[in-house]
């Protein structure tokens, strides 16, 4: 049986596709493939389209007897979502509405949904900054809001239509499986630091007076290969599950500060640099680290790779 992976030609999607293929699954990818198709294994069929193209979507569901869908395709830049909220609602929620409609019409009921720690917003946490899935969700930007609304929409179908849904709430994803699979965009801390170094500029640290060990923000950085492994487990879990919705954090359970990440970049690249401190970014929580016990319990999944693995693999993908 075949799995449909939306967004399977992108950075995260392509890692997921590779791991699903390695695990013996047949995979069809639906992707605009604006950055090319070089990332996909040869045995994978690519349908070059997006989720607004309803006719293509229904034809696709007619052509294949899908076991389920891994829905990765989405707009994911927080700042852009603040500037263009309607675009984010249209793309992320409009796209998911079309996808769920096609799944409902064709009785495909297994869904693994790419959600985000952005659903939590700016939580008040204890000193360990660990957040579990049952914490109150209160997103603080349209990106996070579309992820939470997406969870709700999919969850409703577990009641009305016996859907089975796993929402994987990604924490800070980085690294690369190989040189072909690196993140081509510089939206997040590690690629942004690489870019600054390439241009001979000082990497920027947003804020130095947070209540953390070194004053800079703490995040849970998870290797994209580990994240992809979690999807393989989620696909197996959701296939065997009863109709229900389950949110699962995907992180390491361990936080790293911005300065620790920068020190790791210096170590891996061999480039010595002094970061430049600027004002804290609006809406950045001091610390956000995943409680990963549910992932271990339900998916039998635990991250394997370190911060050094993340930074080194990302560096090698950028400098092959
Ligand atoms: N940071 C800097 N300098 C930079 C860029 C980032 O100091 O040039 C800091 C940020 O302030 C933050 C940390 O590095 O403390 C990580 O920032 P990112 O922008 O890489 O990631 P965020 O934690 O803000 O958000 C990421 C994803 C979101 C996702 C969220 C979930 O970008 O899509 O994790 O936790 F929702």
Short mmCIF file of C-alpha atoms and ligand atoms in Angstrom, two decimals:
data_model
loop_
_atom_site.label_atom_id
_atom_site.label_comp_id
_atom_site.label_asym_id
_atom_site.label_seq_id
_atom_site.Cartn_x
_atom_site.Cartn_y
_atom_site.Cartn_z
CA UNK A 1 0.00 0.00 0.00
CA UNK A 2 1.08 3.50 -0.80
CA UNK A 3 1.50 6.62 1.33
CA UNK A 4 0.95 10.07 -0.08
CA UNK A 5 3.46 12.63 1.21
CA UNK A 6 2.48 16.24 0.56
CA UNK A 7 5.44 18.58 0.51
CA UNK A 8 7.69 15.56 -0.01
CA UNK A 9 10.18 17.43 -2.21
CA UNK A 10 10.98 20.02 0.46
CA UNK A 11 13.63 19.93 3.16
CA UNK A 12 11.73 17.99 5.82
CA UNK A 13 9.45 16.12 3.42
CA UNK A 14 12.35 14.68 1.43
CA UNK A 15 13.92 13.25 4.59
CA UNK A 16 10.57 11.70 5.49
CA UNK A 17 10.19 10.23 1.99
CA UNK A 18 13.68 8.71 2.09
CA UNK A 19 13.03 7.05 5.46
CA UNK A 20 9.61 5.73 4.35
CA UNK A 21 11.18 4.24 1.23
CA UNK A 22 14.02 2.75 3.31
CA UNK A 23 11.37 1.18 5.56
CA UNK A 24 9.78 -0.51 2.51
CA UNK A 25 6.80 1.78 1.90
CA UNK A 26 5.63 2.87 -1.55
CA UNK A 27 5.46 6.64 -1.72
CA UNK A 28 3.79 9.19 -3.98
CA UNK A 29 4.75 12.83 -3.49
CA UNK A 30 2.49 15.81 -4.10
CA UNK A 31 4.60 18.96 -4.22
CA UNK A 32 4.92 22.17 -6.17
CA UNK A 33 8.61 21.20 -6.37
CA UNK A 34 9.62 24.81 -6.82
CA UNK A 35 13.13 24.00 -5.60
CA UNK A 36 13.51 21.06 -7.98
CA UNK A 37 13.19 17.31 -7.64
CA UNK A 38 16.79 16.39 -6.94
CA UNK A 39 15.91 15.26 -3.46
CA UNK A 40 13.57 12.40 -4.38
CA UNK A 41 14.58 8.74 -4.70
CA UNK A 42 14.04 7.46 -8.29
CA UNK A 43 11.29 4.98 -7.36
CA UNK A 44 9.08 7.75 -5.96
CA UNK A 45 6.35 9.26 -8.19
CA UNK A 46 6.12 13.04 -8.06
CA UNK A 47 2.88 14.81 -8.83
CA UNK A 48 3.81 18.42 -9.33
CA UNK A 49 0.84 20.38 -8.00
CA UNK A 50 -0.39 22.10 -4.89
CA UNK A 51 -3.36 21.55 -2.66
CA UNK A 52 -5.48 24.25 -4.30
CA UNK A 53 -5.67 22.07 -7.44
CA UNK A 54 -8.70 20.05 -6.43
CA UNK A 55 -9.11 18.20 -9.73
CA UNK A 56 -5.53 16.96 -9.59
CA UNK A 57 -6.05 15.96 -5.97
CA UNK A 58 -9.16 13.89 -6.70
CA UNK A 59 -7.54 12.28 -9.75
CA UNK A 60 -4.61 11.33 -7.56
CA UNK A 61 -6.88 9.72 -4.96
CA UNK A 62 -8.67 7.89 -7.78
CA UNK A 63 -5.42 6.59 -9.23
CA UNK A 64 -3.96 5.22 -5.99
CA UNK A 65 -5.32 3.17 -3.15
CA UNK A 66 -3.60 5.22 -0.47
CA UNK A 67 -3.12 3.74 2.97
CA UNK A 68 -2.74 7.22 4.36
CA UNK A 69 -1.29 10.67 4.03
CA UNK A 70 1.72 12.34 5.62
CA UNK A 71 0.84 16.03 5.31
CA UNK A 72 4.03 18.08 5.43
CA UNK A 73 3.22 20.76 2.83
CA UNK A 74 2.73 24.16 4.46
CA UNK A 75 3.94 27.72 4.66
CA UNK A 76 6.20 27.93 7.69
CA UNK A 77 7.80 31.32 8.16
CA UNK A 78 6.64 32.95 11.34
CA UNK A 79 7.48 36.50 10.34
CA UNK A 80 5.89 36.14 6.89
CA UNK A 81 2.76 34.80 8.57
CA UNK A 82 2.49 37.98 10.64
CA UNK A 83 2.82 40.09 7.49
CA UNK A 84 0.46 37.99 5.35
CA UNK A 85 -1.99 36.25 7.69
CA UNK A 86 -4.65 35.59 5.06
CA UNK A 87 -2.08 33.97 2.81
CA UNK A 88 -1.20 31.59 5.67
CA UNK A 89 -4.82 30.75 6.42
CA UNK A 90 -5.55 30.23 2.73
CA UNK A 91 -2.50 28.06 2.09
CA UNK A 92 -2.32 26.07 5.32
CA UNK A 93 -5.98 25.77 6.23
CA UNK A 94 -7.40 25.99 2.69
CA UNK A 95 -4.90 23.36 1.58
CA UNK A 96 -5.70 21.07 4.49
CA UNK A 97 -9.45 21.48 3.90
CA UNK A 98 -9.02 20.32 0.30
CA UNK A 99 -6.81 17.43 1.36
CA UNK A 100 -9.17 16.24 4.11
CA UNK A 101 -12.11 16.51 1.71
CA UNK A 102 -10.34 14.29 -0.82
CA UNK A 103 -9.44 11.84 1.97
CA UNK A 104 -13.05 11.78 3.18
CA UNK A 105 -14.49 11.26 -0.32
CA UNK A 106 -12.04 8.44 -1.03
CA UNK A 107 -12.21 6.89 2.47
CA UNK A 108 -8.53 7.35 3.26
CA UNK A 109 -8.51 7.73 7.02
CA UNK A 110 -4.92 7.65 8.25
CA UNK A 111 -3.24 11.03 8.64
CA UNK A 112 0.15 12.08 10.00
CA UNK A 113 0.06 15.86 10.24
CA UNK A 114 3.12 18.12 10.54
CA UNK A 115 2.30 20.37 13.44
CA UNK A 116 4.62 22.57 15.44
CA UNK A 117 5.70 23.63 18.90
CA UNK A 118 4.44 27.01 17.68
CA UNK A 119 0.97 25.87 18.85
CA UNK A 120 2.09 26.41 22.45
CA UNK A 121 2.88 30.11 21.99
CA UNK A 122 4.60 31.64 24.98
CA UNK A 123 3.91 29.25 27.83
CA UNK A 124 4.65 29.92 31.48
CA UNK A 125 6.88 27.01 32.34
CA UNK A 126 8.79 25.76 35.34
CA UNK A 127 12.56 26.11 35.57
CA UNK A 128 13.13 23.06 33.35
CA UNK A 129 11.07 24.72 30.56
CA UNK A 130 9.69 21.31 29.56
CA UNK A 131 6.33 21.33 27.81
CA UNK A 132 3.98 18.36 27.43
CA UNK A 133 1.27 17.87 24.83
CA UNK A 134 -1.60 18.54 27.22
CA UNK A 135 -0.28 22.05 28.00
CA UNK A 136 -2.55 24.91 27.09
CA UNK A 137 -2.12 25.88 23.42
CA UNK A 138 -2.11 29.60 22.73
CA UNK A 139 -0.26 30.41 19.50
CA UNK A 140 1.07 33.96 19.20
CA UNK A 141 1.36 34.24 15.42
CA UNK A 142 -0.77 33.23 12.40
CA UNK A 143 1.63 30.39 11.52
CA UNK A 144 1.11 28.73 14.91
CA UNK A 145 -2.62 29.47 14.75
CA UNK A 146 -2.97 27.68 11.40
CA UNK A 147 -1.15 24.65 12.84
CA UNK A 148 -3.46 24.51 15.86
CA UNK A 149 -6.58 25.03 13.71
CA UNK A 150 -5.29 22.28 11.40
CA UNK A 151 -5.07 19.93 14.38
CA UNK A 152 -8.64 20.81 15.37
CA UNK A 153 -10.00 20.31 11.87
CA UNK A 154 -8.36 16.91 11.55
CA UNK A 155 -9.42 15.95 15.07
CA UNK A 156 -13.08 16.67 14.22
CA UNK A 157 -12.91 13.99 11.52
CA UNK A 158 -11.87 11.39 14.09
CA UNK A 159 -15.36 11.85 15.53
CA UNK A 160 -17.46 12.29 12.37
CA UNK A 161 -15.62 9.96 10.00
CA UNK A 162 -13.48 7.56 12.05
CA UNK A 163 -10.26 9.24 10.99
CA UNK A 164 -7.04 8.37 12.79
CA UNK A 165 -4.75 11.35 13.20
CA UNK A 166 -1.30 11.83 14.64
CA UNK A 167 -0.11 15.45 14.84
CA UNK A 168 3.65 15.60 15.24
CA UNK A 169 4.59 18.85 16.97
CA UNK A 170 8.06 19.59 15.67
CA UNK A 171 10.46 21.54 17.83
CA UNK A 172 13.54 23.20 16.23
CA UNK A 173 14.51 21.05 13.28
CA UNK A 174 18.01 21.17 11.77
CA UNK A 175 20.76 19.14 10.11
CA UNK A 176 20.74 17.09 6.92
CA UNK A 177 20.72 13.40 5.97
CA UNK A 178 23.18 13.98 3.15
CA UNK A 179 24.53 16.78 0.97
CA UNK A 180 21.46 16.65 -1.33
CA UNK A 181 19.00 17.04 1.48
CA UNK A 182 20.19 20.20 3.23
CA UNK A 183 17.93 23.13 4.02
CA UNK A 184 18.25 25.55 1.12
CA UNK A 185 16.61 28.42 2.96
CA UNK A 186 17.94 30.53 5.80
CA UNK A 187 14.89 30.93 7.98
CA UNK A 188 16.27 29.43 11.19
CA UNK A 189 19.17 29.99 13.53
CA UNK A 190 21.73 27.48 12.20
CA UNK A 191 21.47 28.35 8.47
CA UNK A 192 21.25 32.05 9.38
CA UNK A 193 24.56 31.80 11.26
CA UNK A 194 26.15 29.95 8.32
CA UNK A 195 24.98 32.71 5.97
CA UNK A 196 26.43 35.45 8.18
CA UNK A 197 29.80 33.67 8.31
CA UNK A 198 29.78 33.24 4.55
CA UNK A 199 29.29 36.98 4.15
CA UNK A 200 31.95 37.72 6.77
CA UNK A 201 29.33 39.26 9.03
CA UNK A 202 28.81 38.75 12.75
CA UNK A 203 25.98 36.32 13.58
CA UNK A 204 23.26 38.01 15.61
CA UNK A 205 21.94 36.93 19.00
CA UNK A 206 18.44 38.16 19.80
CA UNK A 207 18.51 39.11 23.48
CA UNK A 208 20.99 38.37 26.27
CA UNK A 209 18.95 38.98 29.40
CA UNK A 210 16.60 36.02 29.38
CA UNK A 211 16.32 34.04 32.58
CA UNK A 212 18.48 31.21 31.30
CA UNK A 213 21.95 29.96 32.23
CA UNK A 214 23.78 32.26 29.78
CA UNK A 215 21.00 34.80 29.19
CA UNK A 216 20.17 33.65 25.65
CA UNK A 217 17.10 31.71 24.49
CA UNK A 218 16.93 27.97 24.91
CA UNK A 219 15.35 25.72 22.29
CA UNK A 220 15.10 22.00 21.65
CA UNK A 221 17.08 21.27 18.45
CA UNK A 222 16.15 17.97 16.81
CA UNK A 223 17.97 16.36 13.88
CA UNK A 224 15.85 16.13 10.72
CA UNK A 225 16.90 12.47 10.36
CA UNK A 226 15.51 11.72 13.81
CA UNK A 227 12.37 13.64 12.91
CA UNK A 228 12.02 11.56 9.73
CA UNK A 229 12.41 8.34 11.76
CA UNK A 230 9.58 9.57 13.98
CA UNK A 231 7.34 9.81 10.89
CA UNK A 232 8.01 6.18 9.99
CA UNK A 233 6.98 5.19 13.51
CA UNK A 234 3.94 7.50 13.30
CA UNK A 235 2.82 5.96 10.01
CA UNK A 236 2.94 2.52 11.60
CA UNK A 237 1.28 3.73 14.79
CA UNK A 238 -1.60 5.51 13.04
CA UNK A 239 -2.28 2.54 10.78
CA UNK A 240 -2.82 0.29 13.80
CA UNK A 241 -4.68 2.86 15.93
CA UNK A 242 -8.34 3.18 16.80
CA UNK A 243 -10.12 6.28 15.40
CA UNK A 244 -8.67 9.09 17.49
CA UNK A 245 -6.47 12.17 17.51
CA UNK A 246 -3.05 12.17 19.17
CA UNK A 247 -0.61 15.06 19.41
CA UNK A 248 3.02 14.06 19.94
CA UNK A 249 6.00 16.32 20.63
CA UNK A 250 9.05 15.63 18.49
CA UNK A 251 12.18 16.96 20.15
CA UNK A 252 15.08 15.67 22.20
CA UNK A 253 13.95 16.72 25.66
CA UNK A 254 17.17 18.71 26.02
CA UNK A 255 17.61 22.43 25.47
CA UNK A 256 20.52 24.35 23.97
CA UNK A 257 21.04 28.09 24.20
CA UNK A 258 21.70 30.34 21.22
CA UNK A 259 25.30 30.76 22.43
CA UNK A 260 25.75 27.00 22.71
CA UNK A 261 24.56 26.63 19.13
CA UNK A 262 26.96 29.36 18.00
CA UNK A 263 29.86 27.73 19.86
CA UNK A 264 29.03 24.49 18.10
CA UNK A 265 29.05 26.25 14.73
CA UNK A 266 32.50 27.69 15.57
CA UNK A 267 33.78 24.24 16.52
CA UNK A 268 32.39 22.49 13.44
CA UNK A 269 33.33 25.17 10.91
CA UNK A 270 36.70 26.04 12.45
CA UNK A 271 35.72 29.71 12.10
CA UNK A 272 36.23 31.88 15.17
CA UNK A 273 33.71 34.67 15.50
CA UNK A 274 32.19 37.13 17.95
CA UNK A 275 28.39 37.25 17.77
CA UNK A 276 26.62 40.58 17.90
CA UNK A 277 23.95 40.99 20.58
CA UNK A 278 20.80 42.89 19.65
CA UNK A 279 17.41 43.38 21.29
CA UNK A 280 15.29 40.32 21.95
CA UNK A 281 12.91 39.40 19.15
CA UNK A 282 9.27 40.05 19.93
CA UNK A 283 7.39 36.98 21.08
CA UNK A 284 10.43 34.75 21.67
CA UNK A 285 9.86 32.59 24.75
CA UNK A 286 12.99 32.30 26.94
CA UNK A 287 12.99 28.53 26.75
CA UNK A 288 10.98 25.82 25.02
CA UNK A 289 11.92 22.17 25.41
CA UNK A 290 9.82 19.13 24.53
CA UNK A 291 8.55 16.60 27.02
CA UNK A 292 9.28 13.57 24.86
CA UNK A 293 7.75 10.85 27.03
CA UNK A 294 4.68 10.42 24.82
CA UNK A 295 6.81 9.89 21.70
CA UNK A 296 8.74 7.19 23.54
CA UNK A 297 5.62 5.55 24.92
CA UNK A 298 3.46 5.57 21.77
CA UNK A 299 5.97 5.59 18.92
CA UNK A 300 8.84 3.85 20.66
CA UNK A 301 10.88 6.72 19.28
CA UNK A 302 13.72 8.58 20.95
CA UNK A 303 16.04 11.02 19.19
CA UNK A 304 19.50 9.59 18.58
CA UNK A 305 21.55 12.49 17.29
CA UNK A 306 23.30 15.32 19.15
CA UNK A 307 23.52 19.06 18.59
CA UNK A 308 26.97 18.45 17.14
CA UNK A 309 25.48 15.95 14.64
CA UNK A 310 22.89 18.54 13.64
CA UNK A 311 25.36 21.37 13.10
CA UNK A 312 28.00 19.17 11.44
CA UNK A 313 25.59 17.58 8.98
CA UNK A 314 24.09 20.98 8.10
CA UNK A 315 27.58 22.41 7.59
CA UNK A 316 28.62 19.49 5.36
CA UNK A 317 25.46 19.82 3.26
CA UNK A 318 26.25 23.48 2.71
CA UNK A 319 29.95 22.93 2.12
CA UNK A 320 30.13 19.52 0.41
N1 LIG B 1 17.96 33.51 16.91
C1 LIG B 1 19.03 34.38 17.08
N2 LIG B 1 19.58 34.95 15.97
C2 LIG B 1 19.13 34.71 14.72
C3 LIG B 1 18.03 33.83 14.55
C4 LIG B 1 17.48 33.24 15.67
O1 LIG B 1 19.45 34.64 18.22
O2 LIG B 1 19.68 35.28 13.78
C5 LIG B 1 17.40 32.84 18.09
C6 LIG B 1 15.92 33.08 18.29
O3 LIG B 1 15.73 34.24 19.06
C7 LIG B 1 15.51 31.81 19.02
C8 LIG B 1 16.46 30.73 18.47
O4 LIG B 1 17.53 31.46 17.88
O5 LIG B 1 15.76 31.93 20.39
C9 LIG B 1 15.83 29.88 17.41
O6 LIG B 1 15.21 30.74 16.46
P1 LIG B 1 14.56 30.19 15.11
O7 LIG B 1 14.05 31.38 14.38
O8 LIG B 1 15.51 29.29 14.42
O9 LIG B 1 13.38 29.27 15.63
P2 LIG B 1 12.14 29.56 16.59
O10 LIG B 1 12.40 28.86 17.89
O11 LIG B 1 11.80 30.99 16.66
O12 LIG B 1 10.99 28.87 15.76
C10 LIG B 1 11.17 27.55 15.25
C11 LIG B 1 10.57 27.47 13.85
C12 LIG B 1 9.10 27.60 13.92
C13 LIG B 1 8.54 26.64 14.93
C14 LIG B 1 9.21 26.80 16.25
C15 LIG B 1 8.72 25.77 17.20
O13 LIG B 1 11.09 28.47 13.02
O14 LIG B 1 8.55 27.29 12.66
O15 LIG B 1 10.61 26.65 16.11
O16 LIG B 1 9.37 25.83 18.42
F1 LIG B 1 7.23 26.88 15.08
#
